[in-house]
């Protein structure tokens, strides 16, 4: 028995064992005891994770895949969560403990997976995942790059982002239309920002809503004082600001109240 790939669930099953092993080996396994795999499908990655000293949990929305896992990975049985990752309260399982995230993600929700990870950053020291190559590169990109954006700034504020390797379409069944890329995020030692964090998220998101405009224009809704708006930082466009400068900008806005 195998699982029939369902398009609406973003199912592209990896059929290259050495790539699966390489992804599983990308986690350092340091500083936590649990790993959560998102979207295990038929378990190609899972079987390598199960060999590790950490405890592997999986979350899978597709009941047919869950049935397959239950039949083929007997020692995983009580750590299979049949839920939508985006909607499930992970603390029902992890209860405040730290865990790493790993997966060959369904590409239609990969950005949302990353946003949920950022929200739960206090519990997620490490994250390794396969994205569309273009999205993986965007997450790792630096200021000045055309693809630098919300995902890059918010991720790199809390994590060091490293692009690991590219995976071609022909190792999947069915093959996707584009290349994939594996990305490793390692939480920074000090991941508390020296500014109001929710304001930081708002500044970054609002700034990039109109990426061609200067910040003076795009941040109009913040009702900033003329005095503050005279600061040269507002002459810049969002893609020119490093993470550090976004923090400085947030601090300036905070003080402007
Ligand atoms: N890891 C497997 C499958 C990757 S395909 C492999 O590499 O072969 C993506 C997987 O994510 C599918 O099994 C799909 O059912 C699952 N998935 C899709 N949306 C999901 C969601 N919201 N929550 C959990 N799993 C999901």
XYZ file of C-alpha atoms and ligand atoms in Angstrom:
283
model
C 0.000 0.000 0.000
C 1.165 3.522 -0.773
C -0.478 6.896 -0.351
C -1.969 8.495 -3.452
C -0.593 12.021 -3.800
C -3.236 14.692 -3.227
C -2.580 18.003 -4.880
C -4.637 20.149 -2.516
C -2.462 18.974 0.387
C 0.726 19.876 -1.458
C 1.832 16.245 -1.505
C 5.097 15.629 -3.340
C 6.705 12.537 -1.900
C 10.469 12.482 -1.765
C 11.872 9.252 -3.157
C 15.581 9.810 -2.673
C 16.826 8.182 0.515
C 20.150 10.001 0.639
C 18.461 13.405 0.452
C 16.005 12.364 3.170
C 18.888 11.308 5.380
C 20.751 14.531 4.679
C 17.746 16.607 5.760
C 17.287 14.527 8.926
C 20.988 14.970 9.715
C 20.827 18.759 9.367
C 19.543 19.272 12.922
C 22.187 19.612 15.638
C 19.874 17.993 18.250
C 21.481 20.161 20.887
C 19.489 21.864 23.606
C 16.155 20.040 23.175
C 14.685 16.556 23.470
C 11.844 16.654 20.967
C 11.592 16.958 17.209
C 8.346 17.687 15.403
C 8.104 16.719 11.762
C 5.424 18.548 9.799
C 3.790 16.557 7.007
C 5.576 13.182 7.214
C 3.552 11.637 4.392
C 4.868 8.092 4.040
C 7.697 8.720 6.461
C 10.729 8.941 4.191
C 12.330 11.497 6.535
C 10.712 10.116 9.661
C 12.556 6.824 9.528
C 15.906 8.622 9.797
C 14.607 10.829 12.603
C 13.511 7.761 14.545
C 17.141 6.601 14.719
C 18.143 9.695 16.692
C 18.336 10.107 20.430
C 15.603 12.754 20.454
C 11.914 11.857 20.530
C 10.217 12.230 17.171
C 6.636 13.466 16.879
C 4.842 13.973 13.593
C 1.851 16.091 12.630
C -0.017 15.086 9.489
C -3.362 16.328 8.175
C -3.957 13.472 5.715
C -5.722 10.473 7.243
C -4.460 8.135 4.522
C -0.851 9.071 5.365
C -1.596 8.637 9.069
C -2.916 5.146 8.399
C 0.216 4.331 6.417
C 2.472 5.566 9.229
C 0.539 3.632 11.846
C 0.934 0.439 9.840
C 4.606 0.903 8.959
C 6.191 2.670 11.936
C 4.906 0.847 14.968
C 7.193 2.645 17.415
C 5.822 6.008 16.259
C 2.174 5.137 16.842
C 1.412 7.252 19.902
C 3.349 10.261 18.610
C 1.348 10.767 15.442
C -0.800 13.877 15.658
C -3.535 13.864 13.023
C -4.138 17.616 12.800
C -3.616 20.741 10.743
C -0.260 22.153 11.889
C -1.471 25.712 11.399
C -4.497 25.289 13.676
C -3.255 22.897 16.336
C -2.139 24.099 19.775
C 1.270 22.401 19.956
C 1.452 22.809 23.707
C -1.151 20.086 24.064
C 1.816 17.845 23.264
C 4.870 19.870 24.211
C 3.525 21.535 27.312
C 5.951 24.461 27.208
C 9.008 22.328 26.381
C 11.399 23.091 23.538
C 11.296 21.195 20.251
C 12.867 21.445 16.821
C 10.820 21.601 13.634
C 11.671 19.686 10.504
C 9.904 18.748 7.299
C 9.529 18.635 3.602
C 6.766 21.182 3.761
C 3.600 21.498 1.734
C 4.606 24.536 -0.310
C 1.174 26.154 -0.281
C 1.499 26.805 3.462
C 5.267 27.059 3.926
C 5.292 30.788 4.754
C 2.534 30.266 7.300
C 4.562 27.442 8.851
C 7.434 29.881 9.229
C 5.212 32.584 10.759
C 3.835 30.135 13.305
C 7.410 29.114 14.128
C 8.360 32.746 14.692
C 5.390 33.171 17.025
C 6.543 30.136 19.021
C 10.249 31.041 18.885
C 10.606 30.723 22.663
C 10.148 26.980 22.270
C 11.809 26.405 18.891
C 15.629 26.577 18.992
C 16.125 24.971 15.593
C 14.221 24.544 12.345
C 15.146 22.667 9.200
C 12.844 22.564 6.240
C 12.392 22.134 2.552
C 10.726 25.035 0.772
C 10.423 26.106 -2.818
C 13.963 27.161 -3.624
C 12.893 30.727 -4.289
C 11.215 31.029 -0.874
C 14.209 29.485 0.904
C 16.524 31.984 -0.776
C 14.219 34.853 0.121
C 14.234 33.888 3.797
C 18.069 33.899 3.833
C 18.572 37.034 1.750
C 20.186 40.219 3.022
C 19.279 43.889 2.660
C 19.844 45.288 -0.803
C 18.685 42.084 -2.469
C 15.570 42.209 -4.657
C 14.047 39.318 -2.779
C 14.721 40.699 0.718
C 11.385 41.165 2.461
C 9.136 40.520 5.446
C 10.110 36.851 5.752
C 13.835 37.679 5.641
C 13.734 40.422 8.284
C 11.388 38.729 10.733
C 13.219 35.405 10.499
C 16.717 36.846 10.761
C 15.762 39.007 13.730
C 15.565 35.824 15.783
C 17.402 33.137 13.805
C 20.596 32.681 11.825
C 19.396 31.475 8.430
C 21.509 29.193 6.294
C 20.652 27.878 2.835
C 21.878 24.282 2.816
C 21.273 22.749 -0.616
C 19.039 22.627 -3.678
C 16.849 19.646 -4.518
C 15.718 19.073 -8.128
C 12.095 18.191 -9.053
C 12.856 14.689 -10.351
C 13.407 13.161 -6.888
C 9.741 13.689 -5.972
C 6.601 11.836 -6.866
C 4.865 13.644 -8.447
C 7.626 16.130 -9.346
C 6.856 19.769 -8.476
C 7.282 22.451 -11.146
C 10.184 24.177 -9.422
C 13.427 23.452 -7.596
C 13.313 23.053 -3.840
C 15.778 24.326 -1.253
C 16.600 23.156 2.253
C 17.066 25.783 4.904
C 18.423 25.637 8.452
C 17.411 28.175 11.090
C 19.368 28.340 14.333
C 17.926 30.561 17.010
C 20.250 33.353 18.073
C 21.693 33.121 21.537
C 20.051 36.401 22.426
C 16.771 36.462 20.599
C 15.008 39.103 22.658
C 14.918 42.317 20.661
C 15.939 45.581 22.345
C 12.649 47.148 21.214
C 8.918 46.554 21.433
C 8.625 43.259 19.513
C 5.034 43.592 18.366
C 5.744 47.120 17.129
C 8.786 45.703 15.274
C 6.539 43.198 13.464
C 4.117 46.014 12.534
C 6.886 48.312 11.299
C 8.427 45.586 9.114
C 5.109 44.420 7.671
C 3.833 47.949 7.009
C 7.154 49.088 5.585
C 7.256 46.290 3.028
C 3.630 46.710 1.960
C 4.907 49.363 -0.435
C 8.461 48.321 -1.031
C 9.152 50.938 -3.738
C 8.323 53.861 -1.454
C 10.472 55.555 1.141
C 9.693 54.663 4.738
C 8.506 58.248 5.216
C 5.642 57.408 2.857
C 4.960 53.830 3.723
C 4.881 54.419 7.486
C 2.376 57.312 7.284
C -0.242 55.404 9.259
C 2.041 55.566 12.319
C 1.362 59.334 12.633
C 4.978 60.196 13.325
C 6.129 63.643 14.369
C 7.697 65.932 11.750
C 10.785 65.984 13.857
C 11.193 62.216 13.638
C 10.302 62.092 9.944
C 13.203 64.461 9.236
C 15.588 61.650 10.266
C 17.506 60.355 7.217
C 16.487 56.780 7.960
C 13.064 57.687 6.521
C 14.642 58.521 3.160
C 15.334 54.840 2.707
C 13.217 52.135 1.151
C 12.492 49.052 3.295
C 14.733 46.758 1.273
C 17.732 48.955 2.159
C 17.367 48.447 5.919
C 19.238 45.705 7.744
C 17.564 43.866 10.605
C 19.559 46.033 12.981
C 18.317 49.198 11.309
C 14.730 47.976 11.524
C 15.295 47.595 15.258
C 16.720 51.122 15.459
C 13.743 52.399 13.467
C 11.344 50.671 15.854
C 13.130 52.222 18.840
C 12.834 55.680 17.259
C 9.113 55.175 16.626
C 8.629 53.907 20.156
C 10.210 57.061 21.595
C 8.236 59.320 19.288
C 4.916 58.593 21.018
N 7.563 14.420 4.142
C 6.973 13.645 3.050
C 5.733 14.336 2.457
C 5.936 15.733 1.953
S 4.517 16.363 1.105
C 8.020 13.414 1.984
O 9.033 14.101 1.979
O 7.811 12.554 1.128
C 3.799 17.413 2.356
C 3.054 16.667 3.455
O 2.427 17.642 4.303
C 1.912 15.760 2.976
O 2.026 14.517 3.608
C 0.633 16.479 3.397
O -0.445 15.619 3.669
C 1.091 17.211 4.636
N 0.319 18.409 4.999
C -0.262 19.300 4.139
N -0.866 20.293 4.820
C -0.679 20.030 6.153
C -1.057 20.697 7.366
N -1.776 21.836 7.342
N -0.682 20.151 8.550
C 0.039 18.999 8.581
N 0.429 18.337 7.468
C 0.077 18.831 6.274
